[in-house]
mmCIF file of C-alpha atoms in Angstrom:
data_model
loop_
_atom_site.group_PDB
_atom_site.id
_atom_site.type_symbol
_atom_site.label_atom_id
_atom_site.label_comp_id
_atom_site.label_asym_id
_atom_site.label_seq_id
_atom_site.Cartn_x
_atom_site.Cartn_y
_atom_site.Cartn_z
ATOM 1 C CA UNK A 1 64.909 98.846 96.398
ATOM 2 C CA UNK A 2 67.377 101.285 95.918
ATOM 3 C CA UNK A 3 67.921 102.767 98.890
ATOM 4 C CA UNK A 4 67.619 99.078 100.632
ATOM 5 C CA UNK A 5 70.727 98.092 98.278
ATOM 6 C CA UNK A 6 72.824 101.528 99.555
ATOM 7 C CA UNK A 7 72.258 100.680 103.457
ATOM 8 C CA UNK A 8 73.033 97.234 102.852
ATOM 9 C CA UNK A 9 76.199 97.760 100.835
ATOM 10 C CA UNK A 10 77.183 100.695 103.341
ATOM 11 C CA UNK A 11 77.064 98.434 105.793
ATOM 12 C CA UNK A 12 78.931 95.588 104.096
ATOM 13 C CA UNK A 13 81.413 98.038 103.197
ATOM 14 C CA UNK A 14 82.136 99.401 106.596
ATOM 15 C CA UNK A 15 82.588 95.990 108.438
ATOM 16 C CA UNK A 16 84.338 94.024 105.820
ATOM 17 C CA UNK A 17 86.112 96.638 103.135
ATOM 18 C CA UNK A 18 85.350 98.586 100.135
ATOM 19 C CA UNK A 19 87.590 96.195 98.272
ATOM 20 C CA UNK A 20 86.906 93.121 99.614
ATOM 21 C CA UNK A 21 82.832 93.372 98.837
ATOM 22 C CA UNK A 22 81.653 92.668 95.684
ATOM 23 C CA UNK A 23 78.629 93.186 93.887
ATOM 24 C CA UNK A 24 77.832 88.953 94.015
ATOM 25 C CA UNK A 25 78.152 89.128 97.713
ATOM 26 C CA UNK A 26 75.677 91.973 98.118
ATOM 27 C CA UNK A 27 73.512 90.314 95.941
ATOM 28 C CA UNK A 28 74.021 87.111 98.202
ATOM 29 C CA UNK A 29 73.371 88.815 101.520
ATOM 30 C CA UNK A 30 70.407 90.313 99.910
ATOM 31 C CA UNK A 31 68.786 87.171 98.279
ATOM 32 C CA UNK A 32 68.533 89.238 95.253
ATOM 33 C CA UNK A 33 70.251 88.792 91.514
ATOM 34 C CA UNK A 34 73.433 90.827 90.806
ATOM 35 C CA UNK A 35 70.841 91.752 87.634
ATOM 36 C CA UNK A 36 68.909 93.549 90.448
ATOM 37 C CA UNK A 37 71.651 95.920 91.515
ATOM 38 C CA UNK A 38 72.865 96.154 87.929
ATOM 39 C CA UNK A 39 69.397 97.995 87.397
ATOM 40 C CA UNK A 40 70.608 100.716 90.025
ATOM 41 C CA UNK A 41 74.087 100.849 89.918
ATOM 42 C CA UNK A 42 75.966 100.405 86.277
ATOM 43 C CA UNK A 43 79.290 99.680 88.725
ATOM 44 C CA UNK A 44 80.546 98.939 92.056
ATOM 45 C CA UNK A 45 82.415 102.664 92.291
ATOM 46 C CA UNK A 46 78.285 104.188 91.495
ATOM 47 C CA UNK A 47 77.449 102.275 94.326
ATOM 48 C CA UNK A 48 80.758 103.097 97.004
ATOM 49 C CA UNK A 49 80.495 106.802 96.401
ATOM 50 C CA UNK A 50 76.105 106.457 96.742
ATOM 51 C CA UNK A 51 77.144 104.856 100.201
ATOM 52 C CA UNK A 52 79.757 107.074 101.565
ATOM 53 C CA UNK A 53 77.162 109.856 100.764
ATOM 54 C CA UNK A 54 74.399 108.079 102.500
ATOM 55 C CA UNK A 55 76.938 107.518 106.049
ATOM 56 C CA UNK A 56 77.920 111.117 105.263
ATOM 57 C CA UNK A 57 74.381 112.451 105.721
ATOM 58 C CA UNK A 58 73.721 109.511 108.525
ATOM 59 C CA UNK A 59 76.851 111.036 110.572
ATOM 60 C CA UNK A 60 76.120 114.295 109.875
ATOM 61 C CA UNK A 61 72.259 114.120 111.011
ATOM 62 C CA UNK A 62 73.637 112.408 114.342
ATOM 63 C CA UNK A 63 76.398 115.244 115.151
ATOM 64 C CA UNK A 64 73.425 118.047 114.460
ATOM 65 C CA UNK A 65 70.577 116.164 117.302
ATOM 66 C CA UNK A 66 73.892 115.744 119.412
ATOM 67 C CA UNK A 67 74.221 119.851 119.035
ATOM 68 C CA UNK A 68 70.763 120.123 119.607
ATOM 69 C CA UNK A 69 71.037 118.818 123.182
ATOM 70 C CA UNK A 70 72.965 121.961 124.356
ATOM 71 C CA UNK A 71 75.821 120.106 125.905
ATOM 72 C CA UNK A 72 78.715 122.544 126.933
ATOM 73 C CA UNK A 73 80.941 122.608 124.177
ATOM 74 C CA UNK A 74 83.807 120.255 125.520
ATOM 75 C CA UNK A 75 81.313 117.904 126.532
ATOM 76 C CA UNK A 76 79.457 117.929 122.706
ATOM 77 C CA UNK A 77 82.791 117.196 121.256
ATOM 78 C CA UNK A 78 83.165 113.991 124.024
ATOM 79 C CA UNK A 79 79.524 113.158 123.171
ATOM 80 C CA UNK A 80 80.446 113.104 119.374
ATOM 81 C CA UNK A 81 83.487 111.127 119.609
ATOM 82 C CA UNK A 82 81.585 108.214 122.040
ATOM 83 C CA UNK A 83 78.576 108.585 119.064
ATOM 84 C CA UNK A 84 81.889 107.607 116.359
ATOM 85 C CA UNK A 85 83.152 104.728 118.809
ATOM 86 C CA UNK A 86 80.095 103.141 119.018
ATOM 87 C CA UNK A 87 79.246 103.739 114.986
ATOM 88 C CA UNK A 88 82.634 101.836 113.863
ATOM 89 C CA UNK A 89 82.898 100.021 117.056
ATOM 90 C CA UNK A 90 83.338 96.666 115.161
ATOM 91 C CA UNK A 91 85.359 97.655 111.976
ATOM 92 C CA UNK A 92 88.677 96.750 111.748
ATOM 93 C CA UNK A 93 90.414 98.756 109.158
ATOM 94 C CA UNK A 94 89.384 102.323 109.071
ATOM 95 C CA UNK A 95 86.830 103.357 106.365
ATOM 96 C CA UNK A 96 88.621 106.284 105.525
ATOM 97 C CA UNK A 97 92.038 104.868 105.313
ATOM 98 C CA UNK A 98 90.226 101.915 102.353
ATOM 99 C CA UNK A 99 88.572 104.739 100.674
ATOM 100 C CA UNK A 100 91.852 106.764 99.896
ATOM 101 C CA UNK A 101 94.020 103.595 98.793
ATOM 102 C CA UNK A 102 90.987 102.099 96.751
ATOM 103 C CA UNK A 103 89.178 104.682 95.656
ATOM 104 C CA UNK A 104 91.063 107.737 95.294
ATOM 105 C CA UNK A 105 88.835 109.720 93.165
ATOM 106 C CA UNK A 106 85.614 109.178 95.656
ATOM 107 C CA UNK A 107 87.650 110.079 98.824
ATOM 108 C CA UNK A 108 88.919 113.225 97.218
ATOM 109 C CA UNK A 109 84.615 113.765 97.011
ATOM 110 C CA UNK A 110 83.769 112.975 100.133
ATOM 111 C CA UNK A 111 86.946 114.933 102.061
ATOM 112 C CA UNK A 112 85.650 118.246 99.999
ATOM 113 C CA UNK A 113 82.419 117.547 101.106
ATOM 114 C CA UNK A 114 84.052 117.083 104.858
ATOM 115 C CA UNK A 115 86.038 120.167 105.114
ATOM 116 C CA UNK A 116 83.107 122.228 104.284
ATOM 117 C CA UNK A 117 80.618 120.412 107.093
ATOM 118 C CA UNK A 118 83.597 119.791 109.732
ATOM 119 C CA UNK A 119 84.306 123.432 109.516
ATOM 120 C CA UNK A 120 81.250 124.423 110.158
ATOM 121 C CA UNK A 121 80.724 121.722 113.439
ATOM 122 C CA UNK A 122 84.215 122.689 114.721
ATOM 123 C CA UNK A 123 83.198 127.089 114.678
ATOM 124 C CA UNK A 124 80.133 126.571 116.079
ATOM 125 C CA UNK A 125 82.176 124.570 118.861
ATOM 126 C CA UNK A 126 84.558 126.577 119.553
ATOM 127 C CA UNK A 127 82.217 129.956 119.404
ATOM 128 C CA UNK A 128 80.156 128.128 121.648
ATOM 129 C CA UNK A 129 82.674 127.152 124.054
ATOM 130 C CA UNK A 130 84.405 131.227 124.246
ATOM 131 C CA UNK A 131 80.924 132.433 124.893
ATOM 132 C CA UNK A 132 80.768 129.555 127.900
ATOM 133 C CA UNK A 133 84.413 130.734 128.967
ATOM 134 C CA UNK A 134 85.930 127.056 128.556
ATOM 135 C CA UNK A 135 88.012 128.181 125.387
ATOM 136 C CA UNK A 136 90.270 131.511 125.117
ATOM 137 C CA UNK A 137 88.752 134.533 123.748
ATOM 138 C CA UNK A 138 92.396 135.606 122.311
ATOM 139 C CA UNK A 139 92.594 132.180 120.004
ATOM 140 C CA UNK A 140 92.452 132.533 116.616
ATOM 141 C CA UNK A 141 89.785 130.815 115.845
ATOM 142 C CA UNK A 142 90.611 129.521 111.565
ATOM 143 C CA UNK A 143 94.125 128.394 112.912
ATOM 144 C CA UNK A 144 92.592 126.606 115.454
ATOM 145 C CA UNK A 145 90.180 124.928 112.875
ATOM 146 C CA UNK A 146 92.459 124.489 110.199
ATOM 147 C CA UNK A 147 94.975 122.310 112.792
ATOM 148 C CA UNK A 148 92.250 120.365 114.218
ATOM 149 C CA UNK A 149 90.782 119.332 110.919
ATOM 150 C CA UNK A 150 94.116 118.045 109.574
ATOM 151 C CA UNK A 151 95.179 116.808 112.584
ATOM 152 C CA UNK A 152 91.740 114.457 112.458
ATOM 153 C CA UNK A 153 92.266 113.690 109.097
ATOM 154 C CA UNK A 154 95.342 112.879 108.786
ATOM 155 C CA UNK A 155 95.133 110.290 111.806
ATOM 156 C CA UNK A 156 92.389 108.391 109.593
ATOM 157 C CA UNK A 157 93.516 108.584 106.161
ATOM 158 C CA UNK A 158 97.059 107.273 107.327
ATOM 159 C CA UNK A 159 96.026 104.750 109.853
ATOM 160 C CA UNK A 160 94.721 101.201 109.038
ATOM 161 C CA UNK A 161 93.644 100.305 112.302
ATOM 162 C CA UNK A 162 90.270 101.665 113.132
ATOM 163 C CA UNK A 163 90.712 101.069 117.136
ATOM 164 C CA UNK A 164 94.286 102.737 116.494
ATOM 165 C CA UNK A 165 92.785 105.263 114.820
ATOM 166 C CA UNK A 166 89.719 106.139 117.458
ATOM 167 C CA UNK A 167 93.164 105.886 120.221
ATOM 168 C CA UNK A 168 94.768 108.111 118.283
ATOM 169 C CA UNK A 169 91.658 110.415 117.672
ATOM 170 C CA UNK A 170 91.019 110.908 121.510
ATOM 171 C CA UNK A 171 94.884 111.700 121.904
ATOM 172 C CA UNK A 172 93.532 114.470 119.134
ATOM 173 C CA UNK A 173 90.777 115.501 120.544
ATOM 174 C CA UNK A 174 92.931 116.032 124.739
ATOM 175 C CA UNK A 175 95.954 117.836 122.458
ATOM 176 C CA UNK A 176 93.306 120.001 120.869
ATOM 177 C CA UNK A 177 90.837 120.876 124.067
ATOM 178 C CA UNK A 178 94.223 121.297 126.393
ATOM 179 C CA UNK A 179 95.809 124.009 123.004
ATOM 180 C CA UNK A 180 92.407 126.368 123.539
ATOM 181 C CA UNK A 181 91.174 125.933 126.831
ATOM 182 C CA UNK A 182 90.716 128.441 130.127
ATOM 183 C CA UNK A 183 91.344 126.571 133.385
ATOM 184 C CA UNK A 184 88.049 126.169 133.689
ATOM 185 C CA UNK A 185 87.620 124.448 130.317
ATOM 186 C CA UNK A 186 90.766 122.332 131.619
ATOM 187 C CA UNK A 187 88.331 121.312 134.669
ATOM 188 C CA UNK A 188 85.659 120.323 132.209
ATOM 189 C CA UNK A 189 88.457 118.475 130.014
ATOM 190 C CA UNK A 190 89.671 116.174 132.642
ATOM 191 C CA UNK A 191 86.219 115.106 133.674
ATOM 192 C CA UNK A 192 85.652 113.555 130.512
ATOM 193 C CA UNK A 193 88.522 112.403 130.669
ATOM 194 C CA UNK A 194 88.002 109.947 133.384
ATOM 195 C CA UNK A 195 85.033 108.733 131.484
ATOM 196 C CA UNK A 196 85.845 104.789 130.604
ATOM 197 C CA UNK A 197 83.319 104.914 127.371
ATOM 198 C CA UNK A 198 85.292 107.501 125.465
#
């Protein structure tokens, strides 16, 4: 029952607002008593930071079978961001955006545990993509990571619309590609670029 209450509410959350969702209307959407949840969850903030952990581990379990298909590396990163689009296709304010003005203390959690997994996904990428000769080998490869990963985050902690935001995040994404890539990488870029799903 547990676990059924943390998809449910992640779900609720993501569509209609961490602060607009309260425990009744969970309850309601579940058919179950607020009693029920109580028995889980002593609060609502228990129960936001048990759900952005659960779409943490969802996302992050997505991104890794997405690596596993041994896309080139500009194409994993276009094949992550369509995988994002589709996730929060039909949410209107960005998730990350409510988190940090509603609940500051479990968005600083989940950005620590971001930078450490983002990190990670972005040197594999860009390792991945010298070896294949569609990034620079003279880059420098933290730099790179450090700008990327603020430049992402910034766009969604500071921007309340989450179609602005995924605009804005492709902008990121072309800026980024076009600051490390060979002209062959720049081939690979502007393919994907034509691409009306991203």
């Amino acid at each position: 029952m547990k676990e059924k209450i943390i998809a449910r509410a992640s779900e609720m959350f993501l569509k209609l607002g961490f602060k607009s969702i309260t425990m009744d209307d969970i309850a309601g959407e579940m058919c179950i008593s607020k009693k029920t949840i109580y028995k889980y969850f002593c609060n609502k903030e228990v129960l936001v930071e048990e759900s952005t952990a659960m779409i943490h581990n969802q996302v992050h379990q997505i991104i890794d079978s997405i690596v596993e298909k041994d896309y080139n590396a500009i194409e994993e990163n276009f094949e992550i961001r369509i995988m994002f689009k589709e996730m929060f296709k039909s949410y209107d304010t960005s998730p990350i955006y409510q988190l940090k003005k509603h609940y500051p203390e479990i968005h600083h959690k989940v950005m620590s545990r971001e930078i450490e997994e983002c990190n990670k996904c972005f040197r594999q990428n860009i390792e991945k993509g010298i070896e294949q000769g569609l990034y620079r080998k003279d880059i420098n490869i933290e730099t790179v990571i450090k700008f990327y990963y603020i430049l992402v985050f910034s766009i969604n902690e500071n921007t309340v619309s989450e179609k602005e935001a995924q605009k804005l995040e492709l902008d990121a994404l072309e800026y980024h590609t076009r600051a490390i890539a060979t002209p062959k990488g720049i081939i690979e870029l502007e393919k994907h670029l034509l691409n009306p799903n991203i």
